[in-house]
mmCIF file of C-alpha atoms in Angstrom:
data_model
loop_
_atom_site.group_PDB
_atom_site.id
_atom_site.type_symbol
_atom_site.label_atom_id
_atom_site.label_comp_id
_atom_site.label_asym_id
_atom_site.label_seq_id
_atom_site.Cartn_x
_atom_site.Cartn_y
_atom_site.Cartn_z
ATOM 1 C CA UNK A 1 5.900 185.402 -195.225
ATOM 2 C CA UNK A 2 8.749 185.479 -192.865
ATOM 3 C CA UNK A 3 11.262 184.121 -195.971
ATOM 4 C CA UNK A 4 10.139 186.978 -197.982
ATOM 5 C CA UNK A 5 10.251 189.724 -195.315
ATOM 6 C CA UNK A 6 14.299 188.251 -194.202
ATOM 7 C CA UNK A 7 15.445 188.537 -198.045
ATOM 8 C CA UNK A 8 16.312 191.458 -199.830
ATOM 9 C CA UNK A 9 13.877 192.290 -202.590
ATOM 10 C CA UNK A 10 14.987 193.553 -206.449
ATOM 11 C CA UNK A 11 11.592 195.046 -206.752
ATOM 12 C CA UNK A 12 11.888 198.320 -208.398
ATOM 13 C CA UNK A 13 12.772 201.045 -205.562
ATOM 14 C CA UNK A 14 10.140 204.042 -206.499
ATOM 15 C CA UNK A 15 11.567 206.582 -203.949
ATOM 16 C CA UNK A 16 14.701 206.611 -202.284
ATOM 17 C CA UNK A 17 17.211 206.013 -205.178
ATOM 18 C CA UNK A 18 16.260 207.435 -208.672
ATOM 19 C CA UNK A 19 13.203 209.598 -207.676
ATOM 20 C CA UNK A 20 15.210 210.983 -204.175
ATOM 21 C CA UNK A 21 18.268 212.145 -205.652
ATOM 22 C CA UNK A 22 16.610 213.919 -208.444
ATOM 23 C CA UNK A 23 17.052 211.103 -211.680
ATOM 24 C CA UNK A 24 13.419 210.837 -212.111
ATOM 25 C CA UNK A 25 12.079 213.402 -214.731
ATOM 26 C CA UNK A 26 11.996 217.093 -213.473
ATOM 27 C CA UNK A 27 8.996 219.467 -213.860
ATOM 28 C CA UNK A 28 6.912 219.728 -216.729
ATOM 29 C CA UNK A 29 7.561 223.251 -216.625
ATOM 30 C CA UNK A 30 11.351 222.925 -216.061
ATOM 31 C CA UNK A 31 13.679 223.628 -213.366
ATOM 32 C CA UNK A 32 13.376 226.039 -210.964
ATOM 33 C CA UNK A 33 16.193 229.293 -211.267
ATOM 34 C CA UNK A 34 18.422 229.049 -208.335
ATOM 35 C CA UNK A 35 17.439 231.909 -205.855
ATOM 36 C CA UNK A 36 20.605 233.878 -205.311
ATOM 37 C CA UNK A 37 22.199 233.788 -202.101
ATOM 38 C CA UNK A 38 20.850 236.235 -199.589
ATOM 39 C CA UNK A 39 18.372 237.165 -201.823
ATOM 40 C CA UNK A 40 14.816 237.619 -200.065
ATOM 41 C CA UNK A 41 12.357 235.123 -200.616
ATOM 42 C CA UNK A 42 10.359 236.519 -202.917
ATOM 43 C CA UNK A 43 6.846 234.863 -203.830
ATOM 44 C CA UNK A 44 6.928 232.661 -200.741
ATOM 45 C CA UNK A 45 3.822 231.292 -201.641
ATOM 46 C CA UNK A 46 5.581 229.750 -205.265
ATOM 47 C CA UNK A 47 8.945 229.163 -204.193
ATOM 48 C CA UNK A 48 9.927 228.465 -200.207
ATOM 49 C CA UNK A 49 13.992 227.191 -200.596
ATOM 50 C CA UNK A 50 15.838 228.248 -198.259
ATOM 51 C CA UNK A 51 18.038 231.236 -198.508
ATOM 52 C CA UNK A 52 21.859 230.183 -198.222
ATOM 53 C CA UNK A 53 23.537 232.338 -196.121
ATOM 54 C CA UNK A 54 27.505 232.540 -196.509
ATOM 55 C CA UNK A 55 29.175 231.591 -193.321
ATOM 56 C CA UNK A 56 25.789 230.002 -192.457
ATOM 57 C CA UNK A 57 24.902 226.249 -192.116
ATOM 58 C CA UNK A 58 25.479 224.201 -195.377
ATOM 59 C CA UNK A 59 22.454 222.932 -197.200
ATOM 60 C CA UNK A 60 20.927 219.300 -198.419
ATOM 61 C CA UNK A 61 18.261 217.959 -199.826
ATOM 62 C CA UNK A 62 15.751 214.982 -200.250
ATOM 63 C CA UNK A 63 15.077 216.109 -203.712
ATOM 64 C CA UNK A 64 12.337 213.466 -205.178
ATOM 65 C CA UNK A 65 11.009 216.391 -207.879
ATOM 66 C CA UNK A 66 14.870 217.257 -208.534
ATOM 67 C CA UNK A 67 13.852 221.078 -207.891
ATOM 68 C CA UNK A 68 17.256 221.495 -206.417
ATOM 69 C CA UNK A 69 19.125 219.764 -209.488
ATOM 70 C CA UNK A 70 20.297 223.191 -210.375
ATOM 71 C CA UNK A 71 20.800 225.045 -206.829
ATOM 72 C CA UNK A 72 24.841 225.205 -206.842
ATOM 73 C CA UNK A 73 24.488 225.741 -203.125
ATOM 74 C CA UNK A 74 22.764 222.214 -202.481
ATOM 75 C CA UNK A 75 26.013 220.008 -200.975
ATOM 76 C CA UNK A 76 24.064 216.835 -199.432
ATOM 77 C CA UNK A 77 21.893 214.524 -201.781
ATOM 78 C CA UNK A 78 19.405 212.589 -199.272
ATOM 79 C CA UNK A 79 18.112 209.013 -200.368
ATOM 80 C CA UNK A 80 15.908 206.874 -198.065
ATOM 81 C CA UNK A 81 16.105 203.573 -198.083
ATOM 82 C CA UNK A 82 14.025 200.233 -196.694
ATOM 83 C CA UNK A 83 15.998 197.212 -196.400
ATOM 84 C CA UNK A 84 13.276 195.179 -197.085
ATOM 85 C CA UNK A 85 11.968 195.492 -201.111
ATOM 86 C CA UNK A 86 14.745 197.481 -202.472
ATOM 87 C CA UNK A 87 16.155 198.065 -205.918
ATOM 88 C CA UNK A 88 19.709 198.664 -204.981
ATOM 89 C CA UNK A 89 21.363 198.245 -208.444
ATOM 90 C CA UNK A 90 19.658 202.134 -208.628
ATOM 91 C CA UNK A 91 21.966 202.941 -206.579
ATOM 92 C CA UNK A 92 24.753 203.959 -209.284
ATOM 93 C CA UNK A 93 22.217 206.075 -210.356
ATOM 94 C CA UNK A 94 21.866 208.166 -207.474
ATOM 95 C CA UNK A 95 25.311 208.189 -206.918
ATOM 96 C CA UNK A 96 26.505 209.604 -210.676
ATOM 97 C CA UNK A 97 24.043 212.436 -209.927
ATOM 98 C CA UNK A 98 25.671 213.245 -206.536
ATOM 99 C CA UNK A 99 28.841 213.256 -208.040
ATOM 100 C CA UNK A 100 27.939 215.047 -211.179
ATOM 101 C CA UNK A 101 26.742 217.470 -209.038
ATOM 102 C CA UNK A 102 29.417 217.410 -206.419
ATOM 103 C CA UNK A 103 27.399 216.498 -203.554
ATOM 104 C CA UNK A 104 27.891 214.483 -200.895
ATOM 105 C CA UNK A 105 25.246 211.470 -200.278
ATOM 106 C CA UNK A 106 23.350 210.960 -197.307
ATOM 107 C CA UNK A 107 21.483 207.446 -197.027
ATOM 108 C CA UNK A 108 18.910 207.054 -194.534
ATOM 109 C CA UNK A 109 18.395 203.306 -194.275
ATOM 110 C CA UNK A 110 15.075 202.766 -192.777
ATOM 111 C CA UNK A 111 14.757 198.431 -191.101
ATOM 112 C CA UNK A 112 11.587 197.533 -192.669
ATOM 113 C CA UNK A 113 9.358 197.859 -196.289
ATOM 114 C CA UNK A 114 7.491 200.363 -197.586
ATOM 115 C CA UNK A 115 4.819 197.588 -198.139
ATOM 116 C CA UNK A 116 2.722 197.432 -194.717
ATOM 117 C CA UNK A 117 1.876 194.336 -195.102
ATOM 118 C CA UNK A 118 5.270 192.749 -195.451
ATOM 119 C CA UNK A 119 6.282 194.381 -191.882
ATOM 120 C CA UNK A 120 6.592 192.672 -188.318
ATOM 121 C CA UNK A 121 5.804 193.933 -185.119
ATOM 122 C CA UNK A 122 7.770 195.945 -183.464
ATOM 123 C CA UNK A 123 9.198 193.314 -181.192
ATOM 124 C CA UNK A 124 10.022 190.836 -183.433
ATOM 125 C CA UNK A 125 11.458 193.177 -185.657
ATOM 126 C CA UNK A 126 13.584 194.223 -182.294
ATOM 127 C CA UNK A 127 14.642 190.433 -182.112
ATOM 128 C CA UNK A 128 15.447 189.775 -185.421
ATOM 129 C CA UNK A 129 17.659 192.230 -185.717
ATOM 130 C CA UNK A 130 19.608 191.522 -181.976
ATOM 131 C CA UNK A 131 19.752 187.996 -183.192
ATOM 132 C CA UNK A 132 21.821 189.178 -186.715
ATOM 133 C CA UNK A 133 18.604 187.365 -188.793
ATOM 134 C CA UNK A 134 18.702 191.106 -190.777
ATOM 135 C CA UNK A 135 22.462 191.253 -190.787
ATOM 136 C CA UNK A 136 21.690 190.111 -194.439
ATOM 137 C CA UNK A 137 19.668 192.993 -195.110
ATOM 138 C CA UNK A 138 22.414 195.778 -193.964
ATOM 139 C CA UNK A 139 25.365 193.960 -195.697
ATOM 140 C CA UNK A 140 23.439 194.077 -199.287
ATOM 141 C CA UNK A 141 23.111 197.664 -198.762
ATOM 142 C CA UNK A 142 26.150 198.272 -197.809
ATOM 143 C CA UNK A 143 28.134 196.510 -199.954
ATOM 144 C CA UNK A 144 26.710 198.800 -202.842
ATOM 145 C CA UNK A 145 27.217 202.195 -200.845
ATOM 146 C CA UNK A 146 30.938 200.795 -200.518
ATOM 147 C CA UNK A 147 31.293 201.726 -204.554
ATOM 148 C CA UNK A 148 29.944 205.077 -204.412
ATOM 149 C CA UNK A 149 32.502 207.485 -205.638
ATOM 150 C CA UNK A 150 30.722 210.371 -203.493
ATOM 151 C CA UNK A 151 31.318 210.629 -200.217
ATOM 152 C CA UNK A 152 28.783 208.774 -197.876
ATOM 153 C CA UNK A 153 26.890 209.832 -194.882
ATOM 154 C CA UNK A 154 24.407 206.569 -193.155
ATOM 155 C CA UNK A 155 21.537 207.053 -190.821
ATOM 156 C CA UNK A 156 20.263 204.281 -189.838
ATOM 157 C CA UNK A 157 16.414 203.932 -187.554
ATOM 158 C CA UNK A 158 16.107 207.287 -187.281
ATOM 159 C CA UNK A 159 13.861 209.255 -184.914
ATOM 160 C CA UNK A 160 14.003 206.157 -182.091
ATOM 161 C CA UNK A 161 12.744 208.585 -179.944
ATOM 162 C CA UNK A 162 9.878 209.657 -181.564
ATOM 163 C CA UNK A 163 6.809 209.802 -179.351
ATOM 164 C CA UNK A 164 4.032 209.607 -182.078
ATOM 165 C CA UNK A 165 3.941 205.951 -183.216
ATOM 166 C CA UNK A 166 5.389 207.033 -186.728
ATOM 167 C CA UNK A 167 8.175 204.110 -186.821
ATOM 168 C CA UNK A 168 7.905 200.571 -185.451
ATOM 169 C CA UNK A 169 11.770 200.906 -183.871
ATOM 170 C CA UNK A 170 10.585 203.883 -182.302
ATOM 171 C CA UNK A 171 10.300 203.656 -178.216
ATOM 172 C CA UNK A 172 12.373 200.272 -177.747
ATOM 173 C CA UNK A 173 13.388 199.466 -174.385
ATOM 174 C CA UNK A 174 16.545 201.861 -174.578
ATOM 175 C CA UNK A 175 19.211 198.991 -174.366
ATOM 176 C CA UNK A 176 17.816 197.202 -177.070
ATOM 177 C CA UNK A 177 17.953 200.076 -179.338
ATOM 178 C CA UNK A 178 21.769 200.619 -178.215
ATOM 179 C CA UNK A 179 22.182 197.421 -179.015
ATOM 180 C CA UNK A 180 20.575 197.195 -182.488
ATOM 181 C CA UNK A 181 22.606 200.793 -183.714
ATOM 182 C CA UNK A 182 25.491 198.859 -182.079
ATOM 183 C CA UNK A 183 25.131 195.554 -184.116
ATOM 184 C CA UNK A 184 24.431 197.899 -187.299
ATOM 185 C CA UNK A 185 27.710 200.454 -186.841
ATOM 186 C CA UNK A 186 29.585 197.784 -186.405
ATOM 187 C CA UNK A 187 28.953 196.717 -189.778
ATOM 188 C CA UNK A 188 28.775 199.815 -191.791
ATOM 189 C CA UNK A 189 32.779 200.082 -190.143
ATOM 190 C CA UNK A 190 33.300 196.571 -191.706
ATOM 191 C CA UNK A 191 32.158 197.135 -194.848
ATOM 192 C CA UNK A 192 32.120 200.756 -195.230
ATOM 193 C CA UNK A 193 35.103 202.212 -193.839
ATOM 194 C CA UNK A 194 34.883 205.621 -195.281
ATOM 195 C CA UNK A 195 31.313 206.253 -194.428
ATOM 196 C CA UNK A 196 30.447 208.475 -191.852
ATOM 197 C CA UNK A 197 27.480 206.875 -189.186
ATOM 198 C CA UNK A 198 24.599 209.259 -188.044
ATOM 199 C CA UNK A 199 23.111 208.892 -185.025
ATOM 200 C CA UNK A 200 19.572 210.552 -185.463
ATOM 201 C CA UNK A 201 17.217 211.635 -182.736
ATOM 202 C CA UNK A 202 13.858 213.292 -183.412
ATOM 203 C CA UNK A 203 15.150 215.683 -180.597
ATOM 204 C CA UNK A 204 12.935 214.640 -177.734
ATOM 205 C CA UNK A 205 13.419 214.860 -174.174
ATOM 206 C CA UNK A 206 14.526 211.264 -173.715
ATOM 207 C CA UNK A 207 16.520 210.908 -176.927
ATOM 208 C CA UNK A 208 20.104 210.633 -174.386
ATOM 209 C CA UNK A 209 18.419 207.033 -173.514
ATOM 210 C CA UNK A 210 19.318 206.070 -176.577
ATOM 211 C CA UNK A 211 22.756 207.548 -177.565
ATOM 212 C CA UNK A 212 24.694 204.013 -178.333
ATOM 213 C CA UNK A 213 28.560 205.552 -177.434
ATOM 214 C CA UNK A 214 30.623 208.325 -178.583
ATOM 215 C CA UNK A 215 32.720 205.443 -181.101
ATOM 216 C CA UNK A 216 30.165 204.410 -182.310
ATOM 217 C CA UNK A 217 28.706 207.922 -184.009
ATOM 218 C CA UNK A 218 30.711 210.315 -186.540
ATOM 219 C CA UNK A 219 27.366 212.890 -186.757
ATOM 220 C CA UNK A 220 24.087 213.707 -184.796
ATOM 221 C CA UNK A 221 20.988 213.955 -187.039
ATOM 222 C CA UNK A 222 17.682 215.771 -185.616
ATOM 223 C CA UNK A 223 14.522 216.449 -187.318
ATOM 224 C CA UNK A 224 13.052 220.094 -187.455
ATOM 225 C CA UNK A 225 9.563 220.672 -188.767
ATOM 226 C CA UNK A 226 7.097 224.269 -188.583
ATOM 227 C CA UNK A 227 4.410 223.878 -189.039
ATOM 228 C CA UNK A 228 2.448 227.093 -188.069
ATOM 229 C CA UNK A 229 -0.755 225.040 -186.921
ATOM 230 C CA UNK A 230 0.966 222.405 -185.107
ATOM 231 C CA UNK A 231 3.115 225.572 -183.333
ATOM 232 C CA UNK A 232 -0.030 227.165 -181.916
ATOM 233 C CA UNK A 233 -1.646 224.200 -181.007
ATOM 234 C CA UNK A 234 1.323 223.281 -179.042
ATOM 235 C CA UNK A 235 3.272 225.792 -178.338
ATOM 236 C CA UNK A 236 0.207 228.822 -178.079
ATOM 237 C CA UNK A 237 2.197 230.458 -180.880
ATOM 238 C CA UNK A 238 4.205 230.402 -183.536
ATOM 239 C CA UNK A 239 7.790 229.527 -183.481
ATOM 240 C CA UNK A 240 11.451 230.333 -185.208
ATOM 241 C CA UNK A 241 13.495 227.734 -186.148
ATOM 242 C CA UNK A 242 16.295 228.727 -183.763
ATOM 243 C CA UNK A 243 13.613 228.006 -180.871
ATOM 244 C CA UNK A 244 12.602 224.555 -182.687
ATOM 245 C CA UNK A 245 16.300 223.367 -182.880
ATOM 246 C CA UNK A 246 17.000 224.615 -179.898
ATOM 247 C CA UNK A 247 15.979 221.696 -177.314
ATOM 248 C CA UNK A 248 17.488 218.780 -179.593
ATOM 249 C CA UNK A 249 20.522 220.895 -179.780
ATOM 250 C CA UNK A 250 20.998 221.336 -176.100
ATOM 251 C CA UNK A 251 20.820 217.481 -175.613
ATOM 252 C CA UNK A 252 22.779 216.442 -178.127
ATOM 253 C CA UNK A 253 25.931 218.824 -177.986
ATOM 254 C CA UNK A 254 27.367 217.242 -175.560
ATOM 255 C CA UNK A 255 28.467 214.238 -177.309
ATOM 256 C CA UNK A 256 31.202 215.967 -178.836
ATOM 257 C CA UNK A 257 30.108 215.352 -182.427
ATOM 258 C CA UNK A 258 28.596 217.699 -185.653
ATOM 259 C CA UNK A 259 25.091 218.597 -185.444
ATOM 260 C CA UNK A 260 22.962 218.625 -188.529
ATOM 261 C CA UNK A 261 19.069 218.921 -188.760
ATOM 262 C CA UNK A 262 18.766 215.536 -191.093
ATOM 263 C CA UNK A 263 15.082 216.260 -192.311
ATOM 264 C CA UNK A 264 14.107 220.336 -192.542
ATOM 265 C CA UNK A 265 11.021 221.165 -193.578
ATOM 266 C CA UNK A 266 8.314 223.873 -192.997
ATOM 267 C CA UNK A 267 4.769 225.244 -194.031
ATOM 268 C CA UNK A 268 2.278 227.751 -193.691
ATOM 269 C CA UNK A 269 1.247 231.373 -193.715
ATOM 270 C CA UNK A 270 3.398 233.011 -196.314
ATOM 271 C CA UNK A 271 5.198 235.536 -193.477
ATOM 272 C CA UNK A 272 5.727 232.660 -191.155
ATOM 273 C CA UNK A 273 7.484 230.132 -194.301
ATOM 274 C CA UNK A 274 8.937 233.699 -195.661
ATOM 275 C CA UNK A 275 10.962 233.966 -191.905
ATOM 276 C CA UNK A 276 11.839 230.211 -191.824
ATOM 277 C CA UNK A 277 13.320 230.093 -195.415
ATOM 278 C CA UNK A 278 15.358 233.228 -194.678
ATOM 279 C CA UNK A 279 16.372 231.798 -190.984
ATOM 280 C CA UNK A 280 17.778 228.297 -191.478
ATOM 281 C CA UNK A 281 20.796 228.424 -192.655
ATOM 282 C CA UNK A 282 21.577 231.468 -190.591
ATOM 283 C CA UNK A 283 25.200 231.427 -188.359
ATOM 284 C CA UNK A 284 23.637 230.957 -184.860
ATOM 285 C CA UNK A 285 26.619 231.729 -182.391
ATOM 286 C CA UNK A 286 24.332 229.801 -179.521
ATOM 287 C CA UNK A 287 24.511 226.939 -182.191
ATOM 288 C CA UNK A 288 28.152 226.768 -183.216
ATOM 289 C CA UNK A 289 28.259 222.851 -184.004
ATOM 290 C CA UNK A 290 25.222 223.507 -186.480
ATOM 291 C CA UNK A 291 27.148 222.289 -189.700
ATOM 292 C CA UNK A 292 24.265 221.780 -192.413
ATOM 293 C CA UNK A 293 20.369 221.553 -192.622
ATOM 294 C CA UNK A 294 18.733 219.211 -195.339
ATOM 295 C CA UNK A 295 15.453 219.917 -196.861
ATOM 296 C CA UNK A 296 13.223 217.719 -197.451
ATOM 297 C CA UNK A 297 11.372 218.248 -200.547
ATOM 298 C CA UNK A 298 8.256 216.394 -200.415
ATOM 299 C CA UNK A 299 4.237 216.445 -199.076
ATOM 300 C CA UNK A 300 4.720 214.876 -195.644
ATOM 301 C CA UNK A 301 3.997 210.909 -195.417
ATOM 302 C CA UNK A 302 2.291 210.406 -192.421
ATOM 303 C CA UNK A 303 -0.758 212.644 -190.675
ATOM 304 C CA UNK A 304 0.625 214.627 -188.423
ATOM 305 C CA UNK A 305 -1.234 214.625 -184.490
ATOM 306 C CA UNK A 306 -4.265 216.498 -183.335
ATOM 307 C CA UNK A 307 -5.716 216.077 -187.026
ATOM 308 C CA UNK A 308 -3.668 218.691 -188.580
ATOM 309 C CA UNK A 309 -2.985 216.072 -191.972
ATOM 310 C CA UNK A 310 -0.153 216.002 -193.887
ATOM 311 C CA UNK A 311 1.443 219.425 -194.809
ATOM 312 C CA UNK A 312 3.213 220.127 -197.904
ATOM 313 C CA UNK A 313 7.057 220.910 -196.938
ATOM 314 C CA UNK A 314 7.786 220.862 -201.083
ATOM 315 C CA UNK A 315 9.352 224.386 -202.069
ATOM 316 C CA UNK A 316 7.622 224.582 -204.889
ATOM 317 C CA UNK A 317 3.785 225.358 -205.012
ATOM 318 C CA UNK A 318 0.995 223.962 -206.870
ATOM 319 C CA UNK A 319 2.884 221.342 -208.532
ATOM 320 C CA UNK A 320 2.384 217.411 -209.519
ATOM 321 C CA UNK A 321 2.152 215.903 -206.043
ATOM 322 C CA UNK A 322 0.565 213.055 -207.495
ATOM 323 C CA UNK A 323 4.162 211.615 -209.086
ATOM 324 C CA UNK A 324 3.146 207.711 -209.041
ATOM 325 C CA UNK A 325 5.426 206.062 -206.628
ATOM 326 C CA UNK A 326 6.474 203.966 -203.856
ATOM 327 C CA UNK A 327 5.182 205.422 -200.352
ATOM 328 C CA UNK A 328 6.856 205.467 -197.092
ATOM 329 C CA UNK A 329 3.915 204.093 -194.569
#
């Protein structure tokens, strides 16, 4: 097992390269018309994208349905990635769309596989990687991102500070995280020069434990869910998205660098996803390094806490959420 787990796969790559930047076939009942910009959202229920708002904070998307193949506004493709059982000769794929489209590319390169049963713990994973034994896993990757004619964006072991359990980097001994995004930057500046590196919190309370060094980051990377449920189990009520940015925000600005909110998403009661899809791409004044908010476009993968499931962040309603392919565990 441990030979198959160190190699890099050519299995074919289900979600993350064709299927996340939109190459996989589109709707049955075609694309969805571009919402005009500033234009209310209108049958919330049907259609939640976000409202672009000139002056505003750009917009991306992890588009696995391609319902944002046709939104001009859309500047960010998002593809996730495993290192582990990976088709990356899709990658041209992905990348002609982007550029088609004129869109930047944002690659989220996740240090394990999508097949649970191929994955290590958590501390040998940890070891591995400190020791350069996935060095090998990186460099395929990123030797193929070094061809892409669009411009690149890598986030690498996101969310280290996530609280939940949802990743098995998540809540390493501090250091050794540093150390890992360390090891790893220094070899997306090797290899790909012209990339920009994400550093990408969840946008908790202890996420400065973790900040690996002002050289070693071009772009901070939060996550930002609402989830009206979640909000008043948490929170007593529900919240805006300027209040759910705000704390990952505060830490983070700091460091000198861009702001985005890497993976977007929100669902619920049609007035409370009617305010969010008019509010995120507002211009916040208390936000000012805010640059761009990307979507993700998808059920969610994991059950969320307190037994609240998996809520739907896709924009579009009542559609084929039953697409076969590769899950993220």
């Amino acid at each position: 097992m441990s030979e198959r787990i160190q190699s890099v796969s050519r299995r074919t790559l289900m979600r993350g390269s064709l299927l996340a930047a939109g190459v996989a076939p589109l709707l049955a009942a075609g694309p969805v018309p571009t919402r005009a910009q500033g234009a209310a959202p209108a049958m919330a229920a049907r259609d939640k994208r976000p409202v672009i708002h000139p002056g505003g904070s750009k917009l991306g998307a992890y588009d696995p349905y391609g319902d944002f193949s046709n939104d001009q506004g859309v500047v960010t493709e998002h593809l996730f990635l495993p290192w582990e059982d990976v088709e990356l000769g899709a990658l041209a794929d992905a990348d002609a769309y982007a550029l088609a489209r004129r869109r930047n590319v944002l690659v989220t390169v996740e240090p394990w596989s999508w097949a649970q049963d191929w994955n290590v713990t958590a501390a040998r994973l940890r070891d591995d990687i400190l020791a350069g034994r996935r060095d090998a896993n990186m460099r395929a990757i990123l030797e193929v991102l070094a061809g892409f004619k669009s411009p690149v964006t890598i986030r690498w072991a996101q969310e280290m500070d996530n609280p939940y359990g949802r990743f098995t980097w998540s809540n390493w001994r501090p250091a050794d995280y540093v150390a890992a995004f360390r090891r790893m930057a220094a070899l997306m500046r090797r290899i790909t020069p012209d990339a920009r590196i994400m550093w990408s919190p969840r946008g908790e309370r202890t996420l400065g434990n973790y900040y690996p060094g002002s050289e070693f980051v071009d772009l901070v990377g939060l996550t930002v869910f609402g989830y009206d449920k979640f909000d008043v189990v948490q929170y007593g009520r529900t919240r805006t998205f300027a209040e759910s940015v705000k704390q990952g925000y505060d830490l983070t600005v700091g460091y000198g660098k861009p702001i985005w909110v890497a993976e977007l998403g929100y669902a619920g009661g049609s007035e409370y996803v009617a305010r969010w899809a008019q509010d995120v791409t507002r211009n916040y004044p208390e936000y000012p390094e805010l640059k761009e908010v990307v979507y993700f476009n998808d059920r969610e993968v994991w059950a969320w806490p307190r037994g609240l499931g998996r809520p739907n962040w896709r924009v579009v309603a009542a559609a084929d959420l039953n697409y076969p392919r590769r899950e993220r565990p």
